PDB file of C-alpha atoms and ligand atoms in Angstrom:
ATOM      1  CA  UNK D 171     121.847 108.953 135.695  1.00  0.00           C
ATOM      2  CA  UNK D 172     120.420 107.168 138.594  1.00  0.00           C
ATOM      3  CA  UNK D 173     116.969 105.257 138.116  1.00  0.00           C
ATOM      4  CA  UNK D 174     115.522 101.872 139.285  1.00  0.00           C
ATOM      5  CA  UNK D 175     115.463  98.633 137.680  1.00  0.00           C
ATOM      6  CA  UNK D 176     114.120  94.780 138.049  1.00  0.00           C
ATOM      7  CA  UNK D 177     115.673  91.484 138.203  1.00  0.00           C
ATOM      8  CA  UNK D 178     113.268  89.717 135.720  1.00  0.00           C
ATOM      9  CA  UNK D 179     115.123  86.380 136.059  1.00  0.00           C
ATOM     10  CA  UNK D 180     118.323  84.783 137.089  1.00  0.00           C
ATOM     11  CA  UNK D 181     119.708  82.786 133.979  1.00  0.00           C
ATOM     12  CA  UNK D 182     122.911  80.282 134.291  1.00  0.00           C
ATOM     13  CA  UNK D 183     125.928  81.749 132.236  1.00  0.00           C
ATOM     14  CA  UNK D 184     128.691  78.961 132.096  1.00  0.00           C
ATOM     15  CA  UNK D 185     127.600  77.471 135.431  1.00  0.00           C
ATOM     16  CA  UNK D 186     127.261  80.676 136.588  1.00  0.00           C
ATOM     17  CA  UNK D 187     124.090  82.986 137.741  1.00  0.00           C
ATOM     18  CA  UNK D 188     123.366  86.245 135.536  1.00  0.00           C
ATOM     19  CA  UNK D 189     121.038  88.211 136.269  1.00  0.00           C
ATOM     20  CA  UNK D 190     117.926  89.838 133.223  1.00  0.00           C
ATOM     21  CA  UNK D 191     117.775  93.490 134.588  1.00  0.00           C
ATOM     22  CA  UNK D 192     114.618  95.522 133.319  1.00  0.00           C
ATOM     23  CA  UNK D 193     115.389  99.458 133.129  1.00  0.00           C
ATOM     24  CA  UNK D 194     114.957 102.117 130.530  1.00  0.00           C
ATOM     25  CA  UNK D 195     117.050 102.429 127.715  1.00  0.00           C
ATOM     26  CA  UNK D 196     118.969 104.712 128.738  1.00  0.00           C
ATOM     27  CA  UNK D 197     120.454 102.669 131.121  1.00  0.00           C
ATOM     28  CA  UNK D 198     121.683 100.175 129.255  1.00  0.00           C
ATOM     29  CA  UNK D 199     125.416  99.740 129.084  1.00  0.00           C
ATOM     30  CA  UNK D 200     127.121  99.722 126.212  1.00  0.00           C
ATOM     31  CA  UNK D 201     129.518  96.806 126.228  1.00  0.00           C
ATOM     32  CA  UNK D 202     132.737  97.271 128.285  1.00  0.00           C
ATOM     33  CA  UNK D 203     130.759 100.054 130.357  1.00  0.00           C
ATOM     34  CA  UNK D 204     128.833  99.212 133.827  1.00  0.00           C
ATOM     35  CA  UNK D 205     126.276 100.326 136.193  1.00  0.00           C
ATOM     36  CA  UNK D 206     126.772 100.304 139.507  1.00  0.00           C
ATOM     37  CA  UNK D 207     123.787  98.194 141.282  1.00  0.00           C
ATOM     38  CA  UNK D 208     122.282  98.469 144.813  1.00  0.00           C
ATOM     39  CA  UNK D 209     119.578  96.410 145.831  1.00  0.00           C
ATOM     40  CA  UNK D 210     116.361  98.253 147.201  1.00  0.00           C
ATOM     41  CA  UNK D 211     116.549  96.812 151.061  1.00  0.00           C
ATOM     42  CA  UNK D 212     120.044  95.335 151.198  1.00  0.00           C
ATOM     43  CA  UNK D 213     122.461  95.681 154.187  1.00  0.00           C
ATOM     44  CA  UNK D 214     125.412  95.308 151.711  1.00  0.00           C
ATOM     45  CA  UNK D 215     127.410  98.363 152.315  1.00  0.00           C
ATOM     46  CA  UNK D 216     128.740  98.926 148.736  1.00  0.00           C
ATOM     47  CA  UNK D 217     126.706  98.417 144.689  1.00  0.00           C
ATOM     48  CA  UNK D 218     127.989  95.955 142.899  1.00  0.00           C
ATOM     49  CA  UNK D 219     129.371  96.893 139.024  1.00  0.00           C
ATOM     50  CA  UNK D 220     127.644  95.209 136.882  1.00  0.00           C
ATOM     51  CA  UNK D 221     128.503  94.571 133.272  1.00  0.00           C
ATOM     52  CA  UNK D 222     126.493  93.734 129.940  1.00  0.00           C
ATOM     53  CA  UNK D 223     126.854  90.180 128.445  1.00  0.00           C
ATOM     54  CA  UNK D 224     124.234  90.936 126.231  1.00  0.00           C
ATOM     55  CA  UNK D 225     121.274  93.773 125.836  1.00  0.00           C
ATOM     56  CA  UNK D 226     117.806  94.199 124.783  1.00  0.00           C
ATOM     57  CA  UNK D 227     114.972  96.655 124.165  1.00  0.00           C
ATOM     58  CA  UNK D 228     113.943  96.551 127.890  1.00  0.00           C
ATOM     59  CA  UNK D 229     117.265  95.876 129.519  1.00  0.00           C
ATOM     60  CA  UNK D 230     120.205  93.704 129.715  1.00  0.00           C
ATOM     61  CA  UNK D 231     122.245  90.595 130.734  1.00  0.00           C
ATOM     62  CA  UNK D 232     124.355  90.990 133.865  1.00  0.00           C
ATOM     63  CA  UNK D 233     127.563  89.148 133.257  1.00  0.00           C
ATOM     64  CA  UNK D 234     128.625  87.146 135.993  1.00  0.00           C
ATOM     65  CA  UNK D 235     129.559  87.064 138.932  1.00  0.00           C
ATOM     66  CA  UNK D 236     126.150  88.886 140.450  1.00  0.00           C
ATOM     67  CA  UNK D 237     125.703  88.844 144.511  1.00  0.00           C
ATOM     68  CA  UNK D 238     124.221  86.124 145.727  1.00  0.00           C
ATOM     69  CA  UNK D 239     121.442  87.447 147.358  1.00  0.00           C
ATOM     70  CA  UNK D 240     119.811  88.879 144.041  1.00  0.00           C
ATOM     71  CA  UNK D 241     116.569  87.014 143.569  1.00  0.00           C
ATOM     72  CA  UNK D 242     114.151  87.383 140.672  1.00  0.00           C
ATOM     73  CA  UNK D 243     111.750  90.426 141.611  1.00  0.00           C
ATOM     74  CA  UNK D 244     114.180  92.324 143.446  1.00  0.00           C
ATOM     75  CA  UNK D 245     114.820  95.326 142.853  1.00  0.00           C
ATOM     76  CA  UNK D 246     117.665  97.702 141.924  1.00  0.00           C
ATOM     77  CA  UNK D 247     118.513 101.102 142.264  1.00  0.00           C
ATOM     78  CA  UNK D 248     120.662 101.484 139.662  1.00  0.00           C
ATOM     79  CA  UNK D 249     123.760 104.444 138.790  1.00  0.00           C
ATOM     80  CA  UNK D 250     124.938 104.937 135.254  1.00  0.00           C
ATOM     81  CA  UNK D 251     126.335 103.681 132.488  1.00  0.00           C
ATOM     82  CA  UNK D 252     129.655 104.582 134.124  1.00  0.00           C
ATOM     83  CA  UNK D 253     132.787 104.489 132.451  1.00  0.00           C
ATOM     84  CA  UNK D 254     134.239 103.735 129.177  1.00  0.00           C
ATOM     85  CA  UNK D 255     133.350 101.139 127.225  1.00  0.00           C
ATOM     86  CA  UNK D 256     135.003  99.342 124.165  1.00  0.00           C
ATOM     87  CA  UNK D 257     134.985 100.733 120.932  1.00  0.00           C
ATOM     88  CA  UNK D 258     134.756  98.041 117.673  1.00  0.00           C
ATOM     89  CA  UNK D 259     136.266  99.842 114.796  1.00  0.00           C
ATOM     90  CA  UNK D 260     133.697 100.048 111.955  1.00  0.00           C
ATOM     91  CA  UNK D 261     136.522  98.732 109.705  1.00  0.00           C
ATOM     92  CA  UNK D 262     137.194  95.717 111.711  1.00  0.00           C
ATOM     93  CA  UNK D 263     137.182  92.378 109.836  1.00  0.00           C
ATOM     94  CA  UNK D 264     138.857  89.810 112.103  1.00  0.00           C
ATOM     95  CA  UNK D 265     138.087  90.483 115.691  1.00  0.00           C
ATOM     96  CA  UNK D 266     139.728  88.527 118.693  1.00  0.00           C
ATOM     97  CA  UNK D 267     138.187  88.310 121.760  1.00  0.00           C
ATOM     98  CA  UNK D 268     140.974  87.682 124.587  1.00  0.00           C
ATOM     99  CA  UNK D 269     139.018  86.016 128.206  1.00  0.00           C
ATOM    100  CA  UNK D 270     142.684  86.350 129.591  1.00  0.00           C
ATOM    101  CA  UNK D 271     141.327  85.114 133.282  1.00  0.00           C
ATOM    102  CA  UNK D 272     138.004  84.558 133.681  1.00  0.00           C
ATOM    103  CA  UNK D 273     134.607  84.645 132.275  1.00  0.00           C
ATOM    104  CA  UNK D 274     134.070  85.686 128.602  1.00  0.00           C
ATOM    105  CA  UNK D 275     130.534  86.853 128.668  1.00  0.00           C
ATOM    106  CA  UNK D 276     131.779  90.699 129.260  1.00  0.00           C
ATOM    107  CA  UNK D 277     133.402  90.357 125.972  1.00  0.00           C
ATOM    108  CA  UNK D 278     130.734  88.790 124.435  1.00  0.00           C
ATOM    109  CA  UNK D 279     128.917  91.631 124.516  1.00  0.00           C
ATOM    110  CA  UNK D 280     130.677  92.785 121.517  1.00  0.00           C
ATOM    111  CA  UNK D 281     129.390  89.339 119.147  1.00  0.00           C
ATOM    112  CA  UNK D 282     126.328  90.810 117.699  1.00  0.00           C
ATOM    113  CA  UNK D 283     127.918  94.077 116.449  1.00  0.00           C
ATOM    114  CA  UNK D 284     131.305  92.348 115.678  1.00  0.00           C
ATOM    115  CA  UNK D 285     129.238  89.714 113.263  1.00  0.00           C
ATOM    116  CA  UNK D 286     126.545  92.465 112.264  1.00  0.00           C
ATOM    117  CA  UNK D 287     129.711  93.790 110.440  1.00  0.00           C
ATOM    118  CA  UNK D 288     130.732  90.902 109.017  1.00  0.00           C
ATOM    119  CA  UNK D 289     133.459  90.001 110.841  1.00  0.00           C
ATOM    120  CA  UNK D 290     135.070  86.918 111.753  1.00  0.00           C
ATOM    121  CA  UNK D 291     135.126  86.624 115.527  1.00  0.00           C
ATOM    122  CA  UNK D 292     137.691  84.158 117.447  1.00  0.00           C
ATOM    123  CA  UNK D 293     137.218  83.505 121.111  1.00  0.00           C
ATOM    124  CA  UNK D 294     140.293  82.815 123.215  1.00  0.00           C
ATOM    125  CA  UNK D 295     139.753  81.734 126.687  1.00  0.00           C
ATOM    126  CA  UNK D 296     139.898  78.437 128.641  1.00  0.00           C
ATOM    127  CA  UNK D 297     136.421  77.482 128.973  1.00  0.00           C
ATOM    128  CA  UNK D 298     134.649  78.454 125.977  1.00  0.00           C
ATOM    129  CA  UNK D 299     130.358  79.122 126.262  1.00  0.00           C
ATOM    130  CA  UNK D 300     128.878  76.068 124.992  1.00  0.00           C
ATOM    131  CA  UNK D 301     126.047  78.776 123.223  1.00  0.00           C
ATOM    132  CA  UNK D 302     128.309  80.214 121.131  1.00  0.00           C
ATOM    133  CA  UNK D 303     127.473  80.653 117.341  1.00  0.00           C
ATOM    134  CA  UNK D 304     128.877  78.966 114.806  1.00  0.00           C
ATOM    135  CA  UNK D 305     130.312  81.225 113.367  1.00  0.00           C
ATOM    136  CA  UNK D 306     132.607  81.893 116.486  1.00  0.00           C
ATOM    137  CA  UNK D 307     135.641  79.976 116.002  1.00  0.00           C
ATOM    138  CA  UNK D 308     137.723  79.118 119.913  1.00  0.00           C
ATOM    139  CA  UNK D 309     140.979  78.841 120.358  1.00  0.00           C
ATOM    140  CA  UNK D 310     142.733  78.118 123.788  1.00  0.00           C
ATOM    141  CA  UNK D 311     144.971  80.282 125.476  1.00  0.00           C
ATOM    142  CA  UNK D 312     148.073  79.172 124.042  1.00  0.00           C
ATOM    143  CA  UNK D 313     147.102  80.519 120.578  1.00  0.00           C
ATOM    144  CA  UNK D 314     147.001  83.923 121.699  1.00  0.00           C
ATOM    145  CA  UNK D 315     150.001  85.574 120.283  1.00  0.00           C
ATOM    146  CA  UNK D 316     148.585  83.578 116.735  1.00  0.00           C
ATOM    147  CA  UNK D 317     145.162  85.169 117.298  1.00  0.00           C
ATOM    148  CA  UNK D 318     146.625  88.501 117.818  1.00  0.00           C
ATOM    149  CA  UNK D 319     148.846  88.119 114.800  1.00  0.00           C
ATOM    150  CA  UNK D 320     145.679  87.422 112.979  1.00  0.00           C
ATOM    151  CA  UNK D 321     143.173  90.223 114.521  1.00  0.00           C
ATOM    152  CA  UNK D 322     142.898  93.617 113.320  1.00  0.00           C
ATOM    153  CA  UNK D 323     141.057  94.617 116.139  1.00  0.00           C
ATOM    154  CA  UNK D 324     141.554  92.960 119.638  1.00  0.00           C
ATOM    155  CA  UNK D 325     139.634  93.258 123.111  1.00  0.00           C
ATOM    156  CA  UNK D 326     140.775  91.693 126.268  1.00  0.00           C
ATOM    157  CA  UNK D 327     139.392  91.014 129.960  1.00  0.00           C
ATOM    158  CA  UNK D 328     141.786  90.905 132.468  1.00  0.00           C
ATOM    159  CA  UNK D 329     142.219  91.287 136.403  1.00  0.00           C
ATOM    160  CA  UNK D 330     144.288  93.863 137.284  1.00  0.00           C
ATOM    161  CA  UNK D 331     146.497  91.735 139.148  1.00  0.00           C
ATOM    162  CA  UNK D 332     146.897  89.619 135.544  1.00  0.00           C
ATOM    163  CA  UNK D 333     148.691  91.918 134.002  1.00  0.00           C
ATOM    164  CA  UNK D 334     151.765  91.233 134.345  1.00  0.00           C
ATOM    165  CA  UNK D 335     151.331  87.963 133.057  1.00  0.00           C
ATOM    166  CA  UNK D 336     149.229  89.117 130.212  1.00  0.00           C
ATOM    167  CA  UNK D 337     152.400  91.104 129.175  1.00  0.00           C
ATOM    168  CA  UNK D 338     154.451  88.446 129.173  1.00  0.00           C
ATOM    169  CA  UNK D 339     152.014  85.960 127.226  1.00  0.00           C
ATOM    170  CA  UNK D 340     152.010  89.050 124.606  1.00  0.00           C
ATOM    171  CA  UNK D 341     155.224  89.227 123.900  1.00  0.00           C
ATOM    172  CA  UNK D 342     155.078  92.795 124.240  1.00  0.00           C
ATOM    173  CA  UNK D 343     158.340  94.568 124.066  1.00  0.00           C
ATOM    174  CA  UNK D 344     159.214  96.267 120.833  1.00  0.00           C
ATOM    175  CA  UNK D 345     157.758  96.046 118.181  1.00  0.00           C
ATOM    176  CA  UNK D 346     154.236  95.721 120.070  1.00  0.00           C
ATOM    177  CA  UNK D 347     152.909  92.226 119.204  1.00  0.00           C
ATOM    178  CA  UNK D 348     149.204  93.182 119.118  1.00  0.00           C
ATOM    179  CA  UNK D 349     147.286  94.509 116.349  1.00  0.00           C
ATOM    180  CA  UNK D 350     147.079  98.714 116.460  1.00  0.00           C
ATOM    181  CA  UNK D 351     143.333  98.890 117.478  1.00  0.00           C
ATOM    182  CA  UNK D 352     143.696  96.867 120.390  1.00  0.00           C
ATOM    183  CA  UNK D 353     141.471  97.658 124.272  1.00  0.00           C
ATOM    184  CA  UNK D 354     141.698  96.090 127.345  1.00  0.00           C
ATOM    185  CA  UNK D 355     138.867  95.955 130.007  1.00  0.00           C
ATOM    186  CA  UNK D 356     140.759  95.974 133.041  1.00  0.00           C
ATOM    187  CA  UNK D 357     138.719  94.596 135.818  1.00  0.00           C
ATOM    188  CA  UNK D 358     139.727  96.009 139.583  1.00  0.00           C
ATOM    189  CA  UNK D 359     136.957  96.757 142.426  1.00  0.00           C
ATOM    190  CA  UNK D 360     135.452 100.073 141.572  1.00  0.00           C
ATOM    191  CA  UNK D 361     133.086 100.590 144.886  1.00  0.00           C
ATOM    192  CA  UNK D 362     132.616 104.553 144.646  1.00  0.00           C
ATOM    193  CA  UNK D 363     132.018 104.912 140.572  1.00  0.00           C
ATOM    194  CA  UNK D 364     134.585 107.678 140.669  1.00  0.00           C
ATOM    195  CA  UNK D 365     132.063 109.254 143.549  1.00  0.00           C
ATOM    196  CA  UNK D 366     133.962 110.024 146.492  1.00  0.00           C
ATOM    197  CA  UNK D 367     137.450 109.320 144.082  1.00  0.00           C
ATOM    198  CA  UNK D 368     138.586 106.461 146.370  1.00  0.00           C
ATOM    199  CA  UNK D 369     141.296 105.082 144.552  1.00  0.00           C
ATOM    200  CA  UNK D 370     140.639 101.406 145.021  1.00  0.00           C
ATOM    201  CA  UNK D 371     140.683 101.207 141.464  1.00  0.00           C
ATOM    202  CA  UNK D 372     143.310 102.729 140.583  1.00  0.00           C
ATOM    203  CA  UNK D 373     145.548 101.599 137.167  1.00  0.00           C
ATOM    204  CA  UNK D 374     149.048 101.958 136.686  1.00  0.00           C
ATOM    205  CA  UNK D 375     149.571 103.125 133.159  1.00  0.00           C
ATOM    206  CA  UNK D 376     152.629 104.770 131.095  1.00  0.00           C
ATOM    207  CA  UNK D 377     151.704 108.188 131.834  1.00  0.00           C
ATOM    208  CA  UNK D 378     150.587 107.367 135.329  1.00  0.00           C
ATOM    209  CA  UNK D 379     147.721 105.918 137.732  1.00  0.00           C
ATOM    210  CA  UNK D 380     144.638 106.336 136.162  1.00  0.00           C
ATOM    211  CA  UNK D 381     141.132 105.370 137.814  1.00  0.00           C
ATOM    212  CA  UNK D 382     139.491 102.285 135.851  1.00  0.00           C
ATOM    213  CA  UNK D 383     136.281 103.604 137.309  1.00  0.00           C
ATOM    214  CA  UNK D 384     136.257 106.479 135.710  1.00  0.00           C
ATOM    215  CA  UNK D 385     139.239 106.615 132.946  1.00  0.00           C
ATOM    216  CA  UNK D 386     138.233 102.816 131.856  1.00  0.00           C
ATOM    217  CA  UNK D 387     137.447  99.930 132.809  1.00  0.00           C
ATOM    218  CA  UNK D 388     138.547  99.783 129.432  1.00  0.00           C
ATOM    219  CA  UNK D 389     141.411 101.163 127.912  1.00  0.00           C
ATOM    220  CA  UNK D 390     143.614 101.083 124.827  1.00  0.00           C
ATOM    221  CA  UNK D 391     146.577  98.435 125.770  1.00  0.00           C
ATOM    222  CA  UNK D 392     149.066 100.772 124.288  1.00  0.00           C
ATOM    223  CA  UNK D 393     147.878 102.933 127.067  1.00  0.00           C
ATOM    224  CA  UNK D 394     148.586 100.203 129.676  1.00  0.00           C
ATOM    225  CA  UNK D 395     151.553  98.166 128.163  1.00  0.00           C
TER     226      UNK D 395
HETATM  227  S1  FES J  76     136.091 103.257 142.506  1.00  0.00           S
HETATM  228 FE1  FES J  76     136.528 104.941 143.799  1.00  0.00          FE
HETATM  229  S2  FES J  76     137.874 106.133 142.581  1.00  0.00           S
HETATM  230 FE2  FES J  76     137.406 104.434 141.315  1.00  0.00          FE
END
């Protein structure tokens, strides 16, 4: 679906500028899934993939980062929601949330369900919102293989380039250290939105490359790892 949307404001997310994007509905992206945004008048030769940190009846939060030229008032032609997003099991009681390397507004996304459901919600990452709810217990890094010990559902962020690293922090060998309903958003450059099937994005997984454009960003980690 391709439509057009509005920058109502530009907000501060951990430092950081996010953008409030009007559009219909519709257009909203479920968390983990992402438009791909091109701003009416702008010599930038590729849209920028934007994810939700948060949505609402008219639109959404943009997670950072955002390009810098977005101001208030500008508008967006917008393609989407691309992709596949994560999926919090129903069933799900203890739910960790895993900012591996960066910013964990994408994941945030998931809060309102996760504690709509009743479930506990721990936050790992290295700089932790300072809006959180209380109910949202943190935990650095170095708890992780604790938290995922704990969860019975997990979602991570992570560069591509991370992962490596991410599979050695999780222990994962055999048996697989992570709780069975476990997703990773993997995040790569995806500057076609499986369009023209560039392969920029492309994800090396055990049955092969897959395109995080497309076949993600997010995937099961037993699909990755
Ligand atoms: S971004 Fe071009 S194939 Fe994925």
């Amino acid at each position: 679906m391709q439509t057009k949307g509005t920058i109502a404001e530009l907000v501060l997310l951990d430092g950081l500028p996010a953008a409030r994007i009007l559009c219909p509905p519709p257009m909203i992206p479920a968390p983990g899934k992402y438009l791909l945004a091109h701003a009416n008048g702008s010599d930038a030769p590729l849209a920028a993939s934007v994810f939700p940190a948060s949505s609402f009846t008219d639109g959404f939060l943009a997670a950072p980062p955002i390009p810098d030229s977005w101001t208030p008032g500008t508008h967006l032609h917008l393609r989407g929601p691309l992709g596949h997003g994560f999926i919090l099991p129903q069933s799900a009681r203890r739910v960790g949330l895993i900012a591996f390397d960066d910013s964990s507004r994408r994941l945030l996304a998931l809060l309102d369900t996760a504690l709509t459901q009743d479930a506990s919600v721990t936050l790992v990452c290295e700089n932790p919102p300072d809006d959180l709810p209380l109910r949202v217990e943190v935990q650095p890094l170095r708890a992780l293989n604790e938290v995922c010990a704990w969860a019975d559902y997990v979602a991570v962020d992570a560069a591509r380039e991370s992962l490596p690293v991410l599979k050695s922090r999780l222990g994962i060998g055999s048996p697989l250290r992570v709780p069975k309903d476990a997703q990773i958003l993997i995040r790569t450059p995806m500057p076609c939105g499986a369009l023209a099937e560039c392969g920029v994005c492309a994800v090396e997984t055990r049955d092969g490359h897959r395109l995080a454009c497309e076949d993600g960003p997010v995937f099961d980690l037993k699909e990755i790892f």
